[in-house]
Coordinates of C-alpha atoms in Angstrom, one line a residue:
M19 CA 0.0 0.0 0.0
V20 CA 2.8 2.4 0.8
E21 CA 4.5 1.7 -2.5
F22 CA 1.1 2.3 -4.3
T23 CA 0.6 5.7 -2.7
K24 CA 4.2 6.6 -3.3
K25 CA 3.8 5.8 -7.0
I26 CA 0.6 7.9 -7.2
N27 CA 2.4 10.9 -5.5
E28 CA 5.4 10.6 -7.8
A29 CA 3.2 10.3 -10.9
V30 CA 1.2 13.4 -10.1
A31 CA 4.2 15.3 -9.0
K32 CA 5.9 14.8 -12.4
S33 CA 2.7 15.8 -14.3
I34 CA 1.5 19.2 -15.2
V35 CA -0.6 19.2 -12.1
G36 CA 2.4 18.7 -9.9
R37 CA 4.4 21.5 -11.6
R38 CA 1.4 23.9 -11.4
F39 CA 0.9 23.4 -7.7
R40 CA 4.7 23.0 -7.0
L41 CA 4.5 19.6 -5.4
D42 CA 7.6 18.0 -4.0
G43 CA 9.4 16.3 -6.8
S44 CA 7.8 18.3 -9.6
G45 CA 11.1 19.9 -10.6
H46 CA 9.7 23.4 -10.0
T47 CA 12.3 25.9 -8.7
K48 CA 9.9 26.8 -5.9
S49 CA 8.5 23.4 -5.1
R50 CA 7.1 23.0 -1.6
E51 CA 8.9 20.6 0.6
N52 CA 6.9 17.4 1.5
A53 CA 3.9 18.6 -0.6
R54 CA 2.4 15.4 -1.9
F55 CA -0.8 14.8 -3.8
L56 CA -2.6 12.3 -1.5
T57 CA -1.6 14.3 1.5
E58 CA -3.2 17.4 0.0
I59 CA -6.4 15.5 -0.7
R60 CA -6.5 14.3 2.9
A61 CA -5.8 17.8 4.2
G62 CA -8.6 19.2 2.1
L63 CA -11.1 16.7 3.6
A64 CA -9.9 17.7 7.1
T65 CA -10.5 21.3 6.4
F66 CA -14.0 20.7 5.0
F67 CA -15.1 18.6 8.1
A68 CA -13.6 21.3 10.4
M69 CA -15.6 24.1 8.7
A70 CA -18.7 22.4 7.3
Y71 CA -20.7 23.7 10.3
I72 CA -20.7 27.2 8.6
I73 CA -23.3 26.0 6.1
S74 CA -26.0 25.6 8.8
V75 CA -24.7 28.2 11.2
N76 CA -24.4 31.0 8.7
A77 CA -27.9 30.2 7.2
T78 CA -29.4 30.2 10.7
I79 CA -27.9 33.6 11.6
L80 CA -28.7 35.3 8.3
T81 CA -32.3 34.0 8.4
D82 CA -32.7 36.1 11.6
S83 CA -32.3 39.2 9.3
G84 CA -35.6 38.3 7.6
G85 CA -34.0 38.5 4.2
T86 CA -36.5 39.6 1.6
C87 CA -39.5 38.5 3.7
V88 CA -41.9 41.4 4.5
C89 CA -43.6 41.6 7.8
T90 CA -47.1 43.1 7.6
D91 CA -48.3 42.5 11.2
A92 CA -49.1 45.9 12.7
N93 CA -49.3 44.4 16.2
D94 CA -46.0 42.6 16.1
P95 CA -43.2 44.2 14.0
T96 CA -41.1 41.0 14.3
C97 CA -43.9 38.7 13.0
A98 CA -42.6 36.1 15.4
D99 CA -45.9 34.2 15.3
N100 CA -47.0 35.0 11.8
I101 CA -47.4 31.8 9.8
E102 CA -46.9 33.3 6.4
Y103 CA -43.8 35.2 7.5
N104 CA -42.3 32.1 9.1
L105 CA -43.0 30.0 5.9
C106 CA -41.1 32.7 4.0
L107 CA -38.2 32.4 6.5
G108 CA -38.1 28.7 5.8
I109 CA -37.6 29.3 2.1
I110 CA -34.9 31.9 2.5
H111 CA -33.2 29.7 5.1
R112 CA -32.8 27.1 2.3
D113 CA -31.6 29.9 -0.1
F114 CA -28.9 30.7 2.4
I115 CA -27.9 27.0 2.7
T116 CA -27.4 26.8 -1.0
G117 CA -25.7 30.2 -1.2
T118 CA -23.3 29.5 1.6
A119 CA -22.2 26.1 0.2
A120 CA -22.0 27.6 -3.3
I121 CA -19.8 30.6 -2.4
A122 CA -17.6 28.4 -0.2
A123 CA -17.1 26.0 -3.0
L124 CA -16.3 28.7 -5.6
T125 CA -14.0 30.8 -3.5
S126 CA -12.1 27.9 -1.9
F127 CA -11.6 26.4 -5.4
C128 CA -10.3 29.7 -6.8
M129 CA -8.0 30.3 -3.8
G130 CA -6.4 27.0 -4.5
L131 CA -6.3 27.3 -8.3
F132 CA -5.1 30.9 -8.6
A133 CA -3.2 31.6 -5.3
N134 CA -2.0 28.1 -4.7
M135 CA -2.6 28.5 -0.9
P136 CA -4.2 25.7 1.3
I137 CA -6.8 28.1 2.7
A138 CA -10.5 27.8 2.4
L139 CA -13.1 30.6 2.4
A140 CA -16.7 31.0 3.4
P141 CA -19.0 33.7 4.9
G142 CA -17.2 34.9 8.0
M143 CA -18.4 34.3 11.5
G144 CA -18.8 37.6 13.3
L145 CA -19.3 39.5 10.0
N146 CA -22.6 37.5 9.5
A147 CA -23.7 38.4 13.0
Y148 CA -22.9 42.1 12.5
F149 CA -24.7 42.0 9.2
T150 CA -27.8 40.5 10.7
Y151 CA -28.2 41.9 14.2
T152 CA -26.6 45.4 13.8
V153 CA -27.0 46.5 10.2
V154 CA -30.2 44.8 9.1
G155 CA -31.6 44.0 12.6
F156 CA -33.7 41.1 13.8
H157 CA -36.3 40.5 11.1
G158 CA -35.4 43.7 9.4
L159 CA -35.8 46.1 12.3
G160 CA -32.4 47.6 12.0
P161 CA -31.3 50.9 10.4
V162 CA -30.5 49.5 6.9
S163 CA -32.7 47.3 4.8
Y164 CA -31.5 43.8 3.8
K165 CA -31.3 44.7 0.2
L166 CA -29.4 47.9 0.9
A167 CA -27.0 46.1 3.2
L168 CA -26.2 43.7 0.3
T169 CA -25.4 46.7 -1.8
A170 CA -22.9 47.9 0.8
V171 CA -21.3 44.4 0.8
F172 CA -21.2 44.3 -3.0
V173 CA -19.5 47.7 -3.3
E174 CA -17.1 46.9 -0.4
G175 CA -15.9 43.8 -2.3
F176 CA -14.8 45.8 -5.3
V177 CA -13.2 48.4 -3.1
F178 CA -11.3 45.6 -1.5
V179 CA -10.2 44.4 -5.0
G180 CA -8.6 47.7 -5.6
L181 CA -6.9 47.8 -2.2
S182 CA -5.6 44.3 -2.8
L183 CA -4.2 45.0 -6.2
L184 CA -2.6 48.2 -5.0
G185 CA -1.2 46.8 -1.8
L186 CA -3.0 49.3 0.3
R187 CA -4.8 46.6 2.3
Q188 CA -1.5 45.7 3.9
W189 CA -1.0 49.3 5.1
L190 CA -4.6 49.6 6.3
A191 CA -4.4 46.4 8.3
R192 CA -1.1 47.5 10.0
A193 CA -2.4 51.0 10.7
I194 CA -4.4 49.7 13.7
P195 CA -2.3 49.0 16.8
A196 CA -1.5 45.4 17.4
S197 CA -3.3 45.1 20.7
I198 CA -6.5 46.5 19.2
K199 CA -6.3 44.0 16.3
L200 CA -5.9 41.2 18.8
A201 CA -8.7 42.5 20.9
S202 CA -11.1 42.8 18.0
G203 CA -10.7 39.0 17.5
V204 CA -11.5 38.4 21.1
G205 CA -14.4 40.8 21.0
I206 CA -15.9 39.0 18.0
G207 CA -15.5 35.8 19.9
L208 CA -17.5 37.1 22.9
Y209 CA -20.0 38.5 20.4
L210 CA -20.5 35.1 18.9
T211 CA -20.8 33.6 22.4
I212 CA -23.7 35.8 23.3
I213 CA -25.4 34.8 20.0
G214 CA -24.8 31.2 20.9
L215 CA -26.5 31.7 24.2
T216 CA -29.7 33.3 22.8
Y217 CA -32.8 31.8 21.4
S218 CA -32.8 32.8 17.7
A219 CA -29.4 31.2 16.8
G220 CA -28.4 29.4 20.0
I221 CA -29.4 27.2 22.9
G222 CA -31.6 29.8 24.6
A223 CA -29.8 30.1 27.9
I224 CA -30.1 33.8 28.2
T225 CA -32.6 36.5 27.2
G226 CA -33.1 40.2 27.6
S227 CA -34.6 41.7 30.7
T228 CA -35.9 45.0 32.2
A229 CA -34.2 45.2 35.5
T230 CA -30.9 44.0 34.1
P231 CA -29.5 43.9 30.6
L232 CA -29.5 40.1 30.5
E233 CA -30.9 37.3 32.7
L234 CA -30.9 33.5 32.8
A235 CA -33.5 31.8 30.6
G236 CA -33.6 28.2 29.4
C237 CA -37.3 27.9 29.2
R238 CA -39.3 26.7 26.2
A239 CA -39.9 29.4 23.5
E240 CA -43.7 29.1 24.1
D241 CA -43.3 29.8 27.9
I242 CA -41.6 33.2 27.3
V243 CA -43.7 36.1 28.7
D244 CA -42.9 39.7 27.7
G245 CA -39.4 38.5 26.4
V246 CA -38.4 36.8 29.7
C247 CA -38.8 33.4 31.2
P248 CA -41.0 33.1 34.3
G249 CA -39.0 31.8 37.3
S250 CA -40.7 28.4 37.5
T251 CA -39.8 27.6 33.8
K252 CA -36.1 28.6 33.7
M253 CA -33.5 26.0 32.7
R254 CA -36.3 23.5 31.9
S255 CA -35.9 23.4 28.1
P256 CA -35.0 20.0 26.9
M257 CA -33.6 21.5 23.7
M258 CA -31.1 23.6 25.7
W259 CA -29.9 20.6 27.7
I260 CA -29.5 18.5 24.5
G261 CA -27.5 21.3 23.0
I262 CA -25.3 21.7 26.1
F263 CA -24.4 18.1 26.6
C264 CA -24.5 16.6 23.1
G265 CA -23.5 19.7 21.2
G266 CA -21.3 21.3 23.8
F267 CA -19.5 18.8 26.0
V268 CA -19.3 16.0 23.4
T269 CA -17.7 18.5 20.9
A270 CA -15.3 19.8 23.6
I271 CA -14.1 16.3 24.5
L272 CA -13.6 15.4 20.9
L273 CA -11.6 18.7 20.4
A274 CA -9.6 17.9 23.5
Y275 CA -8.6 14.6 21.7
K276 CA -8.0 16.6 18.5
V277 CA -10.5 14.6 16.6
K278 CA -10.9 15.9 13.0
G279 CA -14.4 17.1 12.3
A280 CA -15.3 17.3 16.0
I281 CA -17.5 20.4 15.5
I282 CA -19.6 18.9 12.7
A283 CA -19.9 15.7 14.7
G284 CA -21.4 17.5 17.6
I285 CA -23.8 19.4 15.4
L286 CA -24.9 16.2 13.6
L287 CA -25.4 14.4 16.9
V288 CA -27.8 17.0 18.2
S289 CA -29.5 17.2 14.8
V290 CA -30.1 13.4 14.6
I291 CA -31.6 13.5 18.1
S292 CA -33.9 16.4 17.1
W293 CA -35.2 14.9 13.8
P294 CA -37.7 12.3 15.0
R295 CA -41.1 14.0 15.2
P296 CA -42.9 12.5 18.2
T297 CA -40.4 13.8 20.8
S298 CA -40.1 16.8 23.1
V299 CA -37.0 18.0 21.3
T300 CA -38.1 17.7 17.7
Y301 CA -37.3 20.3 15.2
F302 CA -40.4 19.3 13.2
P303 CA -43.4 19.9 15.4
Y304 CA -46.9 19.3 14.0
T305 CA -47.4 22.9 12.9
P306 CA -47.6 24.5 9.4
V307 CA -44.0 25.6 9.6
G308 CA -42.9 22.2 11.1
N309 CA -44.8 20.3 8.4
D310 CA -43.2 22.4 5.6
N311 CA -39.7 21.9 7.0
F312 CA -40.3 18.2 7.4
D313 CA -41.5 17.8 3.8
F314 CA -38.3 19.5 2.6
F315 CA -36.2 17.3 4.9
K316 CA -37.6 14.1 3.5
K317 CA -36.1 14.9 0.1
V318 CA -32.6 14.3 1.6
V319 CA -30.8 14.8 -1.8
T320 CA -32.1 17.6 -4.0
F321 CA -31.0 20.9 -5.5
H322 CA -32.7 23.9 -4.0
G323 CA -32.1 26.9 -6.3
I324 CA -31.7 30.4 -4.7
R325 CA -35.2 31.8 -5.2
N326 CA -35.7 34.9 -3.1
T327 CA -32.2 36.2 -2.3
L328 CA -30.4 36.1 -5.7
A329 CA -29.2 39.5 -6.9
V330 CA -31.6 41.6 -4.9
Q331 CA -29.4 44.6 -4.3
D332 CA -31.1 48.0 -3.9
W333 CA -29.2 50.7 -5.8
N334 CA -31.5 53.5 -4.7
L335 CA -29.2 55.2 -2.2
T336 CA -31.3 58.4 -1.8
D337 CA -32.9 57.2 1.4
A338 CA -29.7 55.6 2.7
S339 CA -28.9 56.9 6.2
G340 CA -25.5 57.4 7.8
Q341 CA -25.7 53.9 9.0
F342 CA -25.2 52.7 5.4
G343 CA -21.9 54.5 5.3
L344 CA -21.0 53.2 8.7
A345 CA -21.9 49.6 7.6
F346 CA -19.9 50.0 4.4
F347 CA -16.7 51.1 6.1
T348 CA -17.1 48.6 8.9
F349 CA -17.5 45.7 6.5
L350 CA -14.4 47.0 4.6
Y351 CA -12.2 47.5 7.7
V352 CA -13.3 44.4 9.6
D353 CA -13.0 42.2 6.5
I354 CA -9.5 43.6 5.9
L355 CA -8.6 42.8 9.5
D356 CA -10.3 39.4 9.6
C357 CA -9.0 38.3 6.2
T358 CA -5.5 39.7 6.8
G359 CA -5.2 38.1 10.2
T360 CA -6.4 34.7 9.0
L361 CA -4.4 34.6 5.8
Y362 CA -1.2 35.7 7.5
S363 CA -1.6 33.3 10.4
M364 CA -2.4 30.4 8.1
A365 CA 0.4 31.3 5.7
R366 CA 2.8 31.4 8.7
F367 CA 1.4 28.1 9.9
A368 CA 2.1 26.7 6.4
G369 CA 5.7 28.2 6.5
A370 CA 5.0 30.6 3.6
I371 CA 5.8 33.9 5.3
D372 CA 8.8 36.0 4.2
E373 CA 10.1 37.2 7.6
E374 CA 11.6 40.4 6.0
T375 CA 8.5 41.7 4.3
Q376 CA 6.0 39.9 6.5
D377 CA 4.2 38.9 3.3
F378 CA 3.7 35.6 1.5
E379 CA 3.9 34.5 -2.1
G380 CA 0.7 35.2 -4.0
S381 CA -0.8 37.4 -1.3
A382 CA -2.2 39.9 -3.9
V383 CA -4.0 37.1 -5.7
A384 CA -5.2 35.6 -2.5
Y385 CA -6.7 38.9 -1.4
T386 CA -8.2 39.5 -4.8
V387 CA -9.9 36.1 -4.7
D388 CA -11.3 36.9 -1.3
A389 CA -12.5 40.4 -2.5
F390 CA -14.3 39.0 -5.6
G391 CA -15.8 36.4 -3.4
I392 CA -17.3 39.1 -1.2
S393 CA -19.1 40.8 -4.2
I394 CA -20.2 37.5 -5.7
G395 CA -21.4 36.3 -2.3
S396 CA -23.6 39.4 -2.0
L397 CA -25.2 38.5 -5.3
F398 CA -26.2 35.2 -3.5
G399 CA -27.7 37.3 -0.7
L400 CA -24.9 36.6 1.8
S401 CA -22.7 38.6 4.2
P402 CA -19.0 39.1 3.5
V403 CA -16.8 36.1 2.7
T404 CA -13.4 35.7 4.4
A405 CA -10.6 33.2 4.9
F406 CA -11.3 30.6 7.6
I407 CA -9.1 29.8 10.5
E408 CA -10.3 26.2 10.3
S409 CA -8.0 25.9 7.3
G410 CA -5.4 25.2 10.0
A411 CA -6.9 21.7 10.3
G412 CA -5.9 20.9 6.8
I413 CA -2.5 22.5 7.1
S414 CA -1.8 20.5 10.3
E415 CA -2.6 17.4 8.2
G416 CA 0.2 18.3 5.8
G417 CA -1.6 20.6 3.3
K418 CA 0.8 23.0 1.7
T419 CA -0.6 23.8 -1.8
G420 CA -3.8 24.9 -3.4
L421 CA -4.8 21.3 -4.0
T422 CA -6.0 21.3 -0.3
A423 CA -8.3 24.3 -0.9
I424 CA -9.5 22.8 -4.2
T425 CA -10.5 19.6 -2.5
T426 CA -12.4 21.5 0.2
G427 CA -14.2 23.5 -2.5
L428 CA -15.3 20.3 -4.3
C429 CA -16.6 19.0 -1.0
F430 CA -18.7 22.1 -0.5
F431 CA -20.0 21.8 -4.1
I432 CA -21.2 18.3 -3.3
S433 CA -22.9 19.5 -0.1
I434 CA -25.1 21.8 -2.3
F435 CA -27.2 18.8 -3.2
F436 CA -27.7 17.8 0.5
A437 CA -29.4 21.1 1.3
P438 CA -32.4 19.3 3.0
I439 CA -30.0 17.9 5.6
F440 CA -28.2 21.2 6.3
A441 CA -31.5 23.1 6.3
S442 CA -32.8 20.9 9.0
I443 CA -30.1 21.5 11.6
P444 CA -31.8 23.3 14.6
P445 CA -30.4 26.4 16.3
W446 CA -29.7 24.5 19.6
A447 CA -27.4 22.2 17.6
T448 CA -25.2 25.1 16.5
G449 CA -25.5 27.3 19.6
C450 CA -22.6 25.6 21.5
T451 CA -20.6 25.6 18.3
L452 CA -20.7 29.4 18.4
I453 CA -19.6 29.4 22.0
I454 CA -16.7 27.0 21.2
V455 CA -15.7 29.2 18.2
G456 CA -15.8 32.2 20.6
A457 CA -13.5 30.4 23.0
M458 CA -11.1 29.6 20.2
M459 CA -11.0 33.3 19.2
A460 CA -10.7 34.5 22.8
K461 CA -7.3 32.8 23.3
A462 CA -5.7 35.7 21.4
A463 CA -6.2 37.8 24.6
K464 CA -3.0 36.4 26.0
D465 CA -1.0 38.2 23.3
I466 CA -2.4 41.6 24.1
N467 CA 0.2 44.0 25.7
W468 CA -1.3 44.1 29.2
R469 CA 1.9 45.6 30.6
Y470 CA 1.4 49.1 29.3
F471 CA -2.0 50.8 30.2
G472 CA -2.0 52.8 27.0
D473 CA -2.2 49.6 25.0
S474 CA -4.2 47.4 27.4
L475 CA -7.1 49.9 28.1
P476 CA -8.0 50.5 24.4
A477 CA -7.8 46.8 23.8
F478 CA -10.1 46.0 26.7
V479 CA -12.5 48.7 25.6
T480 CA -12.6 47.2 22.1
L481 CA -13.3 43.6 23.3
A482 CA -15.8 44.7 25.8
V483 CA -17.8 47.2 23.7
M484 CA -18.3 44.7 20.8
P485 CA -20.5 42.1 22.7
F486 CA -22.1 44.6 25.0
T487 CA -23.3 46.9 22.2
Y488 CA -23.9 44.0 19.7
S489 CA -21.7 45.8 17.2
I490 CA -18.2 45.2 15.9
A491 CA -18.1 48.7 14.5
Y492 CA -18.7 50.4 17.8
G493 CA -16.0 48.3 19.4
L494 CA -13.4 49.2 16.8
I495 CA -14.4 52.9 17.0
A496 CA -14.2 52.9 20.8
G497 CA -10.9 51.2 20.9
I498 CA -9.2 53.3 18.2
V499 CA -10.5 56.6 19.7
S500 CA -9.4 55.7 23.2
Y501 CA -5.9 54.7 21.9
M502 CA -5.6 58.0 20.0
I503 CA -6.6 60.1 23.0
I504 CA -4.2 58.3 25.4
T505 CA -1.3 58.1 23.0
T506 CA -1.6 61.7 21.8
T507 CA -2.0 63.1 25.3
T508 CA 1.0 61.4 26.7
W509 CA 3.1 62.5 23.6
L510 CA 2.0 66.1 23.9
V511 CA 2.8 66.2 27.6
E512 CA 6.3 64.8 26.9
V513 CA 6.9 67.3 24.0
L514 CA 5.6 70.4 25.9
S515 CA 7.6 69.5 29.0
G516 CA 10.8 69.2 27.0
G517 CA 11.0 65.5 27.8
R518 CA 10.9 66.0 31.6
I519 CA 7.5 64.4 32.1
V520 CA 7.3 61.0 30.5
V521 CA 5.2 57.9 31.1
P522 CA 7.2 55.7 33.6
D523 CA 6.8 52.4 31.7
R524 CA 7.1 53.9 28.2
E525 CA 9.6 51.3 27.1
L526 CA 6.8 48.7 27.5
R527 CA 4.7 50.4 24.9
E528 CA 4.1 48.5 21.7
P529 CA 5.8 50.1 18.7
W530 CA 3.6 51.6 16.1
T531 CA 4.4 52.9 12.6
W532 CA 2.6 53.6 9.4
K533 CA 5.6 52.3 7.4
V534 CA 5.5 48.8 5.9
K535 CA 8.6 46.6 5.5
G536 CA 9.3 45.8 1.9
G537 CA 7.5 48.9 0.7
L538 CA 3.9 49.9 0.4
L539 CA 3.4 48.9 -3.2
P540 CA 3.2 45.3 -4.3
A541 CA 6.0 43.7 -6.3
W542 CA 4.0 43.7 -9.6
I543 CA 3.6 47.5 -9.5
V544 CA 7.3 47.9 -8.7
R545 CA 8.2 45.8 -11.7
A546 CA 5.8 47.7 -13.9
G547 CA 7.2 51.0 -12.7
K548 CA 10.7 49.8 -13.8
G549 CA 9.4 49.2 -17.3
K550 CA 9.3 45.4 -17.1
K551 CA 6.9 44.3 -19.9
D552 CA 5.8 41.1 -18.3
F553 CA 5.4 42.7 -14.9
W554 CA 3.1 40.0 -13.8
R555 CA 5.9 37.5 -13.8
E556 CA 8.5 37.4 -11.0
D557 CA 12.1 38.4 -11.7
P558 CA 14.2 35.5 -12.9
V559 CA 16.2 33.5 -10.3
R560 CA 19.9 34.4 -10.4
T561 CA 22.3 31.4 -10.7
G562 CA 19.7 29.0 -9.2
V563 CA 19.2 31.2 -6.1
E564 CA 15.6 31.8 -5.3
R565 CA 14.8 35.4 -4.5
S566 CA 12.0 36.9 -2.4
G567 CA 12.9 40.5 -3.5
N568 CA 14.2 41.5 -0.1
S569 CA 17.5 41.1 1.7
G570 CA 17.9 39.0 4.7
S571 CA 15.1 36.5 4.0
T572 CA 15.7 32.9 3.2
E573 CA 13.7 30.5 1.1
E574 CA 13.8 26.7 1.3
M575 CA 13.8 24.5 -1.8
G576 CA 13.7 20.9 -0.8
S577 CA 16.5 20.4 1.6
V578 CA 18.5 23.4 0.3
K579 CA 18.3 26.7 2.2
L580 CA 19.1 29.6 -0.1
P581 CA 19.7 33.2 0.9
A582 CA 17.7 35.7 -1.1
V583 CA 19.2 38.6 -3.0
E584 CA 17.9 42.1 -3.0
S585 CA 18.2 42.8 -6.8
R586 CA 20.5 42.1 -9.6
S587 CA 22.1 45.6 -9.4
D588 CA 22.5 45.4 -5.6
A589 CA 24.1 41.9 -5.9
D590 CA 26.5 43.1 -8.5
T591 CA 27.8 45.9 -6.3
K592 CA 28.5 43.4 -3.5
C593 CA 30.6 41.1 -5.6
G594 CA 33.8 41.9 -3.6
G595 CA 33.4 40.5 -0.2
D596 CA 30.0 39.0 -0.5
E597 CA 30.4 36.7 -3.5
K598 CA 29.9 33.6 -1.3
K599 CA 26.4 34.8 -0.4
G600 CA 25.2 33.4 -3.7
E601 CA 26.4 29.9 -2.9
R602 CA 24.1 27.1 -1.8
K603 CA 24.1 26.3 1.9
L604 CA 23.1 22.8 2.7
D605 CA 21.0 22.1 5.8

C-alpha cells in the first residue's frame, strides 16, 4: 500500500498538475517541501469537516435578518408568530444554505487554483452576526434594509479588490495598533458567544430583561412572557440541555482529543436526536412551519435553487442613512482585519511567510480572490466572505498547496445537493458551536500587551464594547479613539515638558508605525514601474538562487536553504566581499 501511494504521489508530481501546484518532486524551482498529492487530498477533507458547520450556522444567523421577507403585522413588527412570514423564512433559510455552500465552493476552489494556498473561504463568523443583528436588525428592524446592506457588501468587495491590487490593504491592516487588532478578534469571539446563548441562533440560555441587561433563561420558547422566562420555567428546556451536553461537552471532549471534524460531529449528533417528530426536542413539530420543514427534509438529496435572495441589491441610495456608510466602512475594515489576520496566520502556519516583508507568495492574488468572493457572495444574498481559521486543520494534516483548498471546494460543491439535511439543523445544535468558536477566538487575549496601560485599556474597551453593544463597528471605534486620546495626550505632555514628564513604563509600549517593511506597493507595481513588460511575472532567479525580492530573507527548496538577493544591481555591487552569499548552503 505504501508503494502504491508513493507511485501515485510521484506520478502526479511529475505531471503538469504537480508543476502547477509546485508539489515536491515536480522539478519546479519553488517546489514546496513534502507537498504530496494524496496528503493534499486528505488535508482538504480535514479542512472541510472542520468548517462544514458554517453551512448551517451561517444560514441560521442570516435568516434572523428576515432577508427579503416582508412583515405586515401591525401588532408585532417582528412577525414572530406570523405563519406566512415564518414560511417565507423557511424558504430563504434554504436559499442561504445553497448560497453558503456555493460561495464556499467557488472561493475555496479559486483560492487553491489561482493563489496556490491551502486556505478555504466562506462567509465569515462575526461578520454575518454584524450584518444580521446590527445593520439589518432582527427580522429587518435595523437601520439598513436587507437589500441595501447587500449593496454595501457588493461595493465593499470591489473596493477591497482595488486595495488588494494596489497593496493598500497591507497598510490599512497595519495602521491599527497590534493590541486592538488582537482585541477585535477576542471581542468578536465574545459577540458570537452571546449569540450562541440566545434563542434565535443558539441554545436559549439567556434572554433580555428589564431590571438587568440580561438574565438567565432556558425555558421553552412558548413559555416566554414579555421577552423573559418566568421563574418556574427557567432552565427546563430539553432542547437547551441536549445542545449543552451533546453539542457542547461532546464536541469539547472530541476537540480535546484533536479529533478531526469534532465540531460537525457535535452538530450532527444533536440534529439526529432532534429529527424524530414525536419527541419533546423535535425540530419538526406538527405545525404548518414544522410540516413544511419536514416535507423538505424528507427529500434528503435535491437541489434547491436560490429563489428569493439572488441579486436583490437595492441601488437607490437616496434614502440611505449614515448607518449605510458606517456599515460599508465597517464591512471593509473588519474584513481587511479578519482576512488579513487569518491569511497571515495560516500562511505562517504553512511556512510561507517572508520574515523580512511579512508577506507571502501570491498574497495579492489571495486577497483578490477573497475580494471578488465578497461581491459574488452578496449576489447570492450573503454577508462578506473571508478566509477561515479552520484551514489550520488541513495545514496540520500536511496541506501546503492549493490542492488542499480545491479539495475543500469540491466537498462544498457536493454539499449543495444535500441542502435538505443542512437546512434541518436546529439552532440549539449550533449554539454551543458558536460558544466554542468564541473560546477559540478568545485565546488571542494572552497576546495583548497588558503591561502598558496605554495599550491594554483601548484593547479592553474594544473587546468589551463589541459584545455589550452587539456591534463590531462600535467596538473598533471605541478602541481606536481611546488609543488615539491616550497616546496623543502622553506624547503632547512629553513634548511640551521638554522631555521632563514622560510615562514611567514607556519602554513597555508597543511600537507603532505607518511604514510597511518591503515597501507599500506590491511587487508587480514595482516591476511595472521599472518598465518590465511582463510585470506579472516574478524576476528570474539568479544562478539558481531563489529570491524573495528583499534582503535577509531565506527560502527553502527541498533540503536546500538559499539566501535571497535584493536585486541584480544590488548583488553586482556586492561582488567583492559577498560573493559567497550566492552559494548554496546545505541544511
